Amino acid sequence: MANIFSFCVFIVLSSLCFSKAQHVKVYELKRGYFSAKFTNYGATMLSVILPDKTGKLDDVVLGYDLVNDYKNDTTYFGAIVGRVANRIGGAKFILNGVTYKTDANDGKNTLHGGSKGFSDVIWTVKSYKKHSHVTFSYESFDGEEGFPGNLSVSVTYMLLHKNKLAVKMMAKPLNKPTPVNLALHTYWNLGGHNSGDIMSHTLKLFGSEITPVDSELIPTGEIVPVRKTPYDFRRPREIGSKFDQLPHGYDINYVLHKSRRSRHLRKVAVVVESKCGRKMELWTNMPGVQFYTSNMLKNEKGKNGTVYGKHAGFCLETQGFPDAVNHPNFPSQIVKPRGIYKHFMVYRFTTH
């Protein structure tokens, strides 16, 4: 009888925990005509609604109608990816003499933290004020997707003034050193999520170097200048203006210029859509940014029945360098217990 009682208690408690784990909601932040929505599934950005130069409101973020659709996607629309964003070559790395094998979910490599990275877990809502911020937290366990140590993670989305969105990502290892590299994987289209491709968007990117990759998109370890290549966006030009030289589009990490003032964020990029007049500026404290032109999108059914095709959006994912765990010359992503990982992003939206 005792065994049956214990079994019944276990079933009841498991059911309660399961019910709690399935509690997924949507949280809106709003100031005037500027609003954004998020969910605690993957700490995902669902929408950003902005006026254009005539006052017309549009959602400028690609995504789905239902939160449930984000649970089965392979696009990482709007998600926080980690524990280590981007790729880890060979799905393994050595730390303090120990070889760690991570989940190989991209051929023989690890992409965005593995098959069930931070984009595919339910986060806890720690704080929410509609006109201010929402904070999500997640407790990552030792061995999750192959990564060492327990890790406490939080992400805060904040509205600043009437046209700025700030993102604060923090992580604290509890018992072991571990690599940490979080990224926000939002797909933007400043003309509106359903306005077609982003080829005519004008981009200025504040990076003079890239980390080139092999055929599997794993960095070679080199850092090379963009001068006289299709990767050079130091002066504003249309995103699609050199696709004749780069037919598959962009999916590369840029080395960002350091801020001229200590403790100031680095300027990442300025993007303008001339027809509607929307302009987006981005700053960060991270050393790199992945510029991606949604090369892998193909007939993806999104919001309001929109079908997203190739190059329907662009991503500017501020980050540490890809595969840094296997390249000692790249800035280290190892965070030790008592250390804190801090990643800041600030978007400013205007019209002209």
Short mmCIF file of C-alpha atoms in Angstrom, two decimals:
data_model
loop_
_atom_site.label_atom_id
_atom_site.label_comp_id
_atom_site.label_asym_id
_atom_site.label_seq_id
_atom_site.Cartn_x
_atom_site.Cartn_y
_atom_site.Cartn_z
CA MET A 1 0.00 0.00 0.00
CA ALA A 2 2.85 2.37 0.85
CA ASN A 3 4.35 1.87 -2.59
CA ILE A 4 0.97 2.51 -4.26
CA PHE A 5 0.48 5.65 -2.12
CA SER A 6 3.96 6.91 -3.02
CA PHE A 7 3.27 6.24 -6.69
CA CYS A 8 -0.03 8.16 -6.55
CA VAL A 9 1.64 11.11 -4.81
CA PHE A 10 4.33 11.10 -7.51
CA ILE A 11 1.70 11.13 -10.27
CA VAL A 12 -0.21 14.03 -8.65
CA LEU A 13 2.95 16.10 -8.10
CA SER A 14 4.15 15.36 -11.63
CA SER A 15 0.79 16.47 -13.00
CA LEU A 16 0.95 19.72 -11.04
CA CYS A 17 4.49 20.41 -12.23
CA PHE A 18 3.52 19.61 -15.81
CA SER A 19 0.55 21.97 -15.65
CA LYS A 20 2.73 24.74 -14.29
CA ALA A 21 5.37 24.06 -16.94
CA GLN A 22 2.77 24.45 -19.70
CA HIS A 23 1.67 27.90 -18.49
CA VAL A 24 2.68 30.08 -21.44
CA LYS A 25 1.40 33.64 -21.86
CA VAL A 26 1.88 36.77 -23.95
CA TYR A 27 3.08 40.06 -22.40
CA GLU A 28 2.67 43.44 -24.07
CA LEU A 29 4.79 46.53 -23.50
CA LYS A 30 3.27 49.77 -24.78
CA ARG A 31 3.99 53.49 -24.84
CA GLY A 32 1.92 55.64 -27.15
CA TYR A 33 1.97 54.16 -30.65
CA PHE A 34 5.08 52.08 -29.86
CA SER A 35 4.33 48.55 -28.64
CA ALA A 36 5.94 45.12 -28.46
CA LYS A 37 4.80 41.66 -27.41
CA PHE A 38 6.76 38.82 -25.85
CA THR A 39 6.15 35.32 -24.54
CA ASN A 40 7.85 33.28 -21.85
CA TYR A 41 8.22 30.43 -24.34
CA GLY A 42 11.83 30.91 -25.38
CA ALA A 43 11.72 34.46 -23.94
CA THR A 44 10.62 35.26 -27.49
CA MET A 45 9.95 38.64 -29.08
CA LEU A 46 6.64 38.23 -30.93
CA SER A 47 6.05 41.66 -32.42
CA VAL A 48 7.17 45.28 -32.57
CA ILE A 49 4.62 47.78 -33.88
CA LEU A 50 5.90 51.14 -35.12
CA PRO A 51 4.52 54.11 -37.06
CA ASP A 52 5.97 54.97 -40.46
CA LYS A 53 6.58 58.52 -41.71
CA THR A 54 2.85 58.98 -42.38
CA GLY A 55 1.80 57.55 -39.01
CA LYS A 56 0.72 54.16 -40.39
CA LEU A 57 1.34 51.36 -37.88
CA ASP A 58 2.98 48.09 -38.92
CA ASP A 59 4.44 45.05 -37.19
CA VAL A 60 8.09 44.97 -38.29
CA VAL A 61 8.97 41.55 -36.81
CA LEU A 62 8.48 38.24 -38.63
CA GLY A 63 6.69 35.53 -36.69
CA TYR A 64 3.58 33.40 -36.23
CA ASP A 65 -0.02 34.04 -35.21
CA LEU A 66 -0.03 31.55 -32.32
CA VAL A 67 2.50 30.95 -29.57
CA ASN A 68 2.12 27.21 -30.16
CA ASP A 69 3.55 27.68 -33.64
CA TYR A 70 6.85 28.80 -32.09
CA LYS A 71 7.17 25.40 -30.40
CA ASN A 72 7.65 23.59 -33.71
CA ASP A 73 9.62 26.15 -35.71
CA THR A 74 13.13 25.77 -37.08
CA THR A 75 13.58 29.48 -37.79
CA TYR A 76 14.21 30.68 -34.21
CA PHE A 77 11.86 33.61 -34.90
CA GLY A 78 12.42 36.23 -32.17
CA ALA A 79 13.88 33.77 -29.67
CA ILE A 80 16.65 34.03 -27.12
CA VAL A 81 19.13 31.37 -28.21
CA GLY A 82 21.74 29.72 -25.97
CA ARG A 83 23.38 28.48 -23.77
CA VAL A 84 25.80 29.18 -26.64
CA ALA A 85 24.37 30.94 -29.68
CA ASN A 86 25.60 30.29 -33.21
CA ARG A 87 27.74 27.24 -33.95
CA ILE A 88 30.18 25.02 -32.06
CA GLY A 89 32.35 23.09 -34.50
CA GLY A 90 32.28 19.32 -34.10
CA ALA A 91 29.79 19.72 -31.22
CA LYS A 92 32.57 19.63 -28.65
CA PHE A 93 35.05 21.79 -26.77
CA ILE A 94 37.72 21.42 -24.09
CA LEU A 95 37.51 23.36 -20.83
CA ASN A 96 40.04 22.92 -18.03
CA GLY A 97 41.24 19.68 -19.57
CA VAL A 98 37.77 18.15 -19.84
CA THR A 99 36.17 17.46 -23.23
CA TYR A 100 32.49 18.36 -23.34
CA LYS A 101 30.31 16.95 -26.11
CA THR A 102 27.30 19.10 -26.93
CA ASP A 103 24.18 18.12 -28.83
CA ALA A 104 24.87 17.92 -32.57
CA ASN A 105 21.72 19.39 -34.13
CA ASP A 106 23.26 20.96 -37.26
CA GLY A 107 25.01 18.11 -39.02
CA LYS A 108 27.99 17.29 -36.84
CA ASN A 109 27.91 20.72 -35.19
CA THR A 110 25.89 22.40 -32.44
CA LEU A 111 23.63 25.31 -33.41
CA HIS A 112 22.05 27.78 -30.95
CA GLY A 113 22.53 25.59 -27.89
CA GLY A 114 21.36 22.24 -29.27
CA SER A 115 18.09 20.51 -30.10
CA LYS A 116 16.43 21.97 -27.02
CA GLY A 117 18.26 25.17 -26.34
CA PHE A 118 16.94 28.20 -24.45
CA SER A 119 14.60 29.01 -27.37
CA ASP A 120 12.63 25.82 -26.69
CA VAL A 121 12.09 26.01 -22.94
CA ILE A 122 9.51 27.80 -20.82
CA TRP A 123 10.91 30.72 -18.85
CA THR A 124 9.57 32.04 -15.54
CA VAL A 125 8.09 35.54 -15.51
CA LYS A 126 9.90 37.40 -12.71
CA SER A 127 8.54 40.91 -13.23
CA TYR A 128 6.10 42.64 -15.56
CA LYS A 129 4.88 46.24 -15.91
CA LYS A 130 3.04 47.03 -19.13
CA HIS A 131 4.50 50.51 -19.61
CA SER A 132 7.97 49.54 -18.50
CA HIS A 133 9.43 46.04 -18.78
CA VAL A 134 9.11 42.29 -18.61
CA THR A 135 11.76 39.99 -17.11
CA PHE A 136 12.04 36.27 -17.82
CA SER A 137 14.33 33.83 -15.99
CA TYR A 138 15.48 30.28 -16.57
CA GLU A 139 17.50 27.79 -14.50
CA SER A 140 19.69 25.76 -16.83
CA PHE A 141 20.90 22.50 -15.31
CA ASP A 142 24.33 20.87 -15.33
CA GLY A 143 24.66 18.75 -18.47
CA GLU A 144 21.79 20.41 -20.35
CA GLU A 145 22.52 19.82 -24.05
CA GLY A 146 26.03 18.83 -22.90
CA PHE A 147 27.07 22.11 -21.24
CA PRO A 148 28.75 22.10 -17.82
CA GLY A 149 27.31 23.51 -14.61
CA ASN A 150 24.08 25.03 -13.38
CA LEU A 151 23.38 28.47 -14.84
CA SER A 152 20.87 31.12 -13.74
CA VAL A 153 19.74 33.17 -16.74
CA SER A 154 17.53 36.24 -17.07
CA VAL A 155 16.34 38.43 -19.95
CA THR A 156 14.68 41.82 -19.52
CA TYR A 157 12.94 43.72 -22.30
CA MET A 158 12.46 47.42 -21.47
CA LEU A 159 10.78 50.35 -23.20
CA LEU A 160 12.82 53.52 -22.88
CA HIS A 161 11.12 56.80 -23.73
CA LYS A 162 8.76 56.52 -26.71
CA ASN A 163 11.08 55.02 -29.28
CA LYS A 164 13.73 52.84 -27.63
CA LEU A 165 13.73 49.15 -26.77
CA ALA A 166 16.46 47.82 -24.50
CA VAL A 167 17.36 44.18 -23.92
CA LYS A 168 19.39 43.01 -20.94
CA MET A 169 20.61 39.40 -20.85
CA MET A 170 22.41 38.14 -17.75
CA ALA A 171 23.72 34.75 -16.66
CA LYS A 172 25.46 33.51 -13.54
CA PRO A 173 27.22 30.12 -13.27
CA LEU A 174 26.46 28.50 -9.94
CA ASN A 175 29.03 25.74 -9.63
CA LYS A 176 31.25 25.29 -12.72
CA PRO A 177 32.91 27.44 -15.37
CA THR A 178 30.87 27.36 -18.57
CA PRO A 179 30.68 29.06 -21.95
CA VAL A 180 27.83 31.57 -22.28
CA ASN A 181 26.86 33.38 -25.47
CA LEU A 182 23.22 34.46 -25.66
CA ALA A 183 21.66 36.11 -28.70
CA LEU A 184 18.31 37.57 -29.71
CA HIS A 185 17.23 36.03 -33.02
CA THR A 186 14.67 38.57 -34.25
CA TYR A 187 13.93 38.80 -37.97
CA TRP A 188 13.24 42.42 -38.96
CA ASN A 189 11.54 43.96 -41.96
CA LEU A 190 11.11 47.71 -41.48
CA GLY A 191 8.57 47.90 -44.28
CA GLY A 192 6.33 45.59 -42.28
CA HIS A 193 6.61 41.84 -41.74
CA ASN A 194 4.41 41.18 -44.81
CA SER A 195 5.99 43.72 -47.18
CA GLY A 196 8.23 41.37 -49.18
CA ASP A 197 12.00 41.09 -49.10
CA ILE A 198 14.56 43.33 -47.40
CA MET A 199 16.87 43.75 -50.41
CA SER A 200 16.20 47.51 -50.74
CA HIS A 201 16.80 48.26 -47.04
CA THR A 202 19.87 50.46 -46.61
CA LEU A 203 22.43 49.19 -44.08
CA LYS A 204 25.44 50.77 -42.43
CA LEU A 205 27.38 48.32 -40.28
CA PHE A 206 30.07 49.44 -37.84
CA GLY A 207 32.51 46.60 -38.44
CA SER A 208 35.65 46.57 -40.58
CA GLU A 209 36.39 42.85 -40.19
CA ILE A 210 34.61 39.50 -40.32
CA THR A 211 35.35 36.00 -39.06
CA PRO A 212 35.23 33.90 -42.28
CA VAL A 213 33.68 30.44 -42.24
CA ASP A 214 34.02 27.10 -44.00
CA SER A 215 31.35 25.26 -45.97
CA GLU A 216 29.59 24.25 -42.71
CA LEU A 217 29.56 27.88 -41.47
CA ILE A 218 32.21 27.14 -38.83
CA PRO A 219 34.78 29.94 -38.38
CA THR A 220 38.25 29.20 -39.71
CA GLY A 221 39.80 31.20 -36.88
CA GLU A 222 40.86 34.04 -39.14
CA ILE A 223 39.84 37.66 -38.79
CA VAL A 224 39.92 39.43 -42.15
CA PRO A 225 39.07 42.95 -43.40
CA VAL A 226 35.88 43.61 -45.34
CA ARG A 227 37.50 46.21 -47.59
CA LYS A 228 36.91 45.52 -51.30
CA THR A 229 34.54 42.62 -50.56
CA PRO A 230 30.73 42.26 -50.71
CA TYR A 231 30.77 42.27 -46.89
CA ASP A 232 31.71 45.95 -46.71
CA PHE A 233 28.84 47.97 -45.24
CA ARG A 234 31.01 50.67 -43.67
CA ARG A 235 29.19 53.10 -45.93
CA PRO A 236 25.40 52.80 -46.26
CA ARG A 237 24.16 50.75 -49.20
CA GLU A 238 21.24 48.53 -50.08
CA ILE A 239 21.45 45.04 -48.60
CA GLY A 240 20.86 43.41 -51.98
CA SER A 241 23.27 45.61 -53.92
CA LYS A 242 26.04 42.99 -54.10
CA PHE A 243 24.07 39.77 -54.13
CA ASP A 244 25.49 39.14 -57.60
CA GLN A 245 28.78 38.49 -55.79
CA LEU A 246 27.18 36.66 -52.86
CA PRO A 247 24.16 34.82 -54.31
CA HIS A 248 23.26 32.93 -51.13
CA GLY A 249 23.08 36.09 -49.03
CA TYR A 250 24.72 37.05 -45.76
CA ASP A 251 25.31 34.84 -42.71
CA ILE A 252 28.52 36.07 -41.14
CA ASN A 253 29.91 37.49 -37.90
CA TYR A 254 31.26 41.05 -37.98
CA VAL A 255 33.92 42.30 -35.57
CA LEU A 256 32.44 45.51 -34.19
CA HIS A 257 34.41 48.69 -33.71
CA LYS A 258 35.14 49.51 -30.10
CA SER A 259 33.45 52.50 -28.56
CA ARG A 260 35.64 55.59 -28.40
CA ARG A 261 34.56 56.08 -24.82
CA SER A 262 35.10 53.48 -22.13
CA ARG A 263 31.93 51.95 -20.66
CA HIS A 264 29.90 53.15 -23.63
CA LEU A 265 28.03 50.72 -25.87
CA ARG A 266 29.34 50.02 -29.36
CA LYS A 267 27.31 51.26 -32.33
CA VAL A 268 26.30 48.20 -34.33
CA ALA A 269 24.22 49.29 -37.29
CA VAL A 270 21.81 51.75 -38.89
CA VAL A 271 19.07 50.32 -41.12
CA VAL A 272 16.64 52.43 -43.18
CA GLU A 273 13.64 51.47 -45.30
CA SER A 274 13.23 54.47 -47.58
CA LYS A 275 9.64 53.92 -48.78
CA CYS A 276 8.07 53.94 -45.32
CA GLY A 277 10.83 56.04 -43.74
CA ARG A 278 11.46 53.78 -40.75
CA LYS A 279 14.96 53.80 -39.32
CA MET A 280 16.47 51.41 -36.77
CA GLU A 281 19.72 51.97 -34.88
CA LEU A 282 21.36 49.37 -32.65
CA TRP A 283 24.00 49.47 -29.90
CA THR A 284 25.56 46.68 -27.81
CA ASN A 285 28.39 45.80 -25.44
CA MET A 286 29.21 42.59 -27.37
CA PRO A 287 32.27 42.27 -29.66
CA GLY A 288 30.40 40.83 -32.64
CA VAL A 289 27.15 40.77 -34.59
CA GLN A 290 25.81 38.06 -36.89
CA PHE A 291 24.27 39.61 -39.98
CA TYR A 292 21.83 37.15 -41.52
CA THR A 293 19.50 37.74 -44.46
CA SER A 294 17.12 34.82 -43.82
CA ASN A 295 18.71 32.74 -46.53
CA MET A 296 17.10 29.53 -45.26
CA LEU A 297 13.51 30.80 -45.18
CA LYS A 298 11.32 29.01 -47.69
CA ASN A 299 7.52 29.18 -47.83
CA GLU A 300 7.25 29.70 -44.08
CA LYS A 301 3.63 30.42 -43.14
CA GLY A 302 3.62 33.33 -40.74
CA LYS A 303 1.37 36.02 -39.31
CA ASN A 304 -2.00 36.74 -40.92
CA GLY A 305 -1.42 34.07 -43.56
CA THR A 306 1.74 35.72 -44.86
CA VAL A 307 4.14 33.30 -46.50
CA TYR A 308 7.74 34.31 -45.82
CA GLY A 309 10.19 33.56 -48.60
CA LYS A 310 13.94 33.84 -48.86
CA HIS A 311 15.28 37.21 -47.64
CA ALA A 312 11.94 38.23 -46.09
CA GLY A 313 13.78 39.56 -43.03
CA PHE A 314 17.22 40.39 -41.67
CA CYS A 315 18.81 39.53 -38.34
CA LEU A 316 21.41 41.54 -36.45
CA GLU A 317 22.34 39.16 -33.61
CA THR A 318 24.82 40.80 -31.24
CA GLN A 319 27.04 38.11 -29.77
CA GLY A 320 30.44 36.76 -28.89
CA PHE A 321 32.27 35.26 -31.85
CA PRO A 322 30.95 31.92 -33.16
CA ASP A 323 32.83 28.79 -32.04
CA ALA A 324 34.96 30.89 -29.69
CA VAL A 325 35.29 27.85 -27.40
CA ASN A 326 37.53 26.29 -30.08
CA HIS A 327 39.48 29.40 -31.09
CA PRO A 328 41.78 30.81 -28.36
CA ASN A 329 42.37 33.97 -30.43
CA PHE A 330 38.66 34.90 -30.20
CA PRO A 331 37.34 36.75 -27.12
CA SER A 332 36.64 34.18 -24.42
CA GLN A 333 33.04 33.24 -23.58
CA ILE A 334 33.94 31.29 -20.44
CA VAL A 335 32.23 32.59 -17.32
CA LYS A 336 33.32 31.31 -13.91
CA PRO A 337 31.27 30.95 -10.73
CA ARG A 338 31.03 34.36 -9.03
CA GLY A 339 31.35 35.89 -12.48
CA ILE A 340 28.38 37.35 -14.34
CA TYR A 341 27.67 37.39 -18.06
CA LYS A 342 26.12 40.70 -19.16
CA HIS A 343 24.80 41.41 -22.62
CA PHE A 344 23.07 44.69 -23.50
CA MET A 345 21.24 45.80 -26.63
CA VAL A 346 19.53 49.13 -27.31
CA TYR A 347 17.32 49.77 -30.33
CA ARG A 348 16.22 53.26 -31.36
CA PHE A 349 13.39 53.61 -33.89
CA THR A 350 12.74 56.86 -35.77
CA THR A 351 11.36 58.04 -39.12
CA HIS A 352 12.73 60.44 -41.70
#
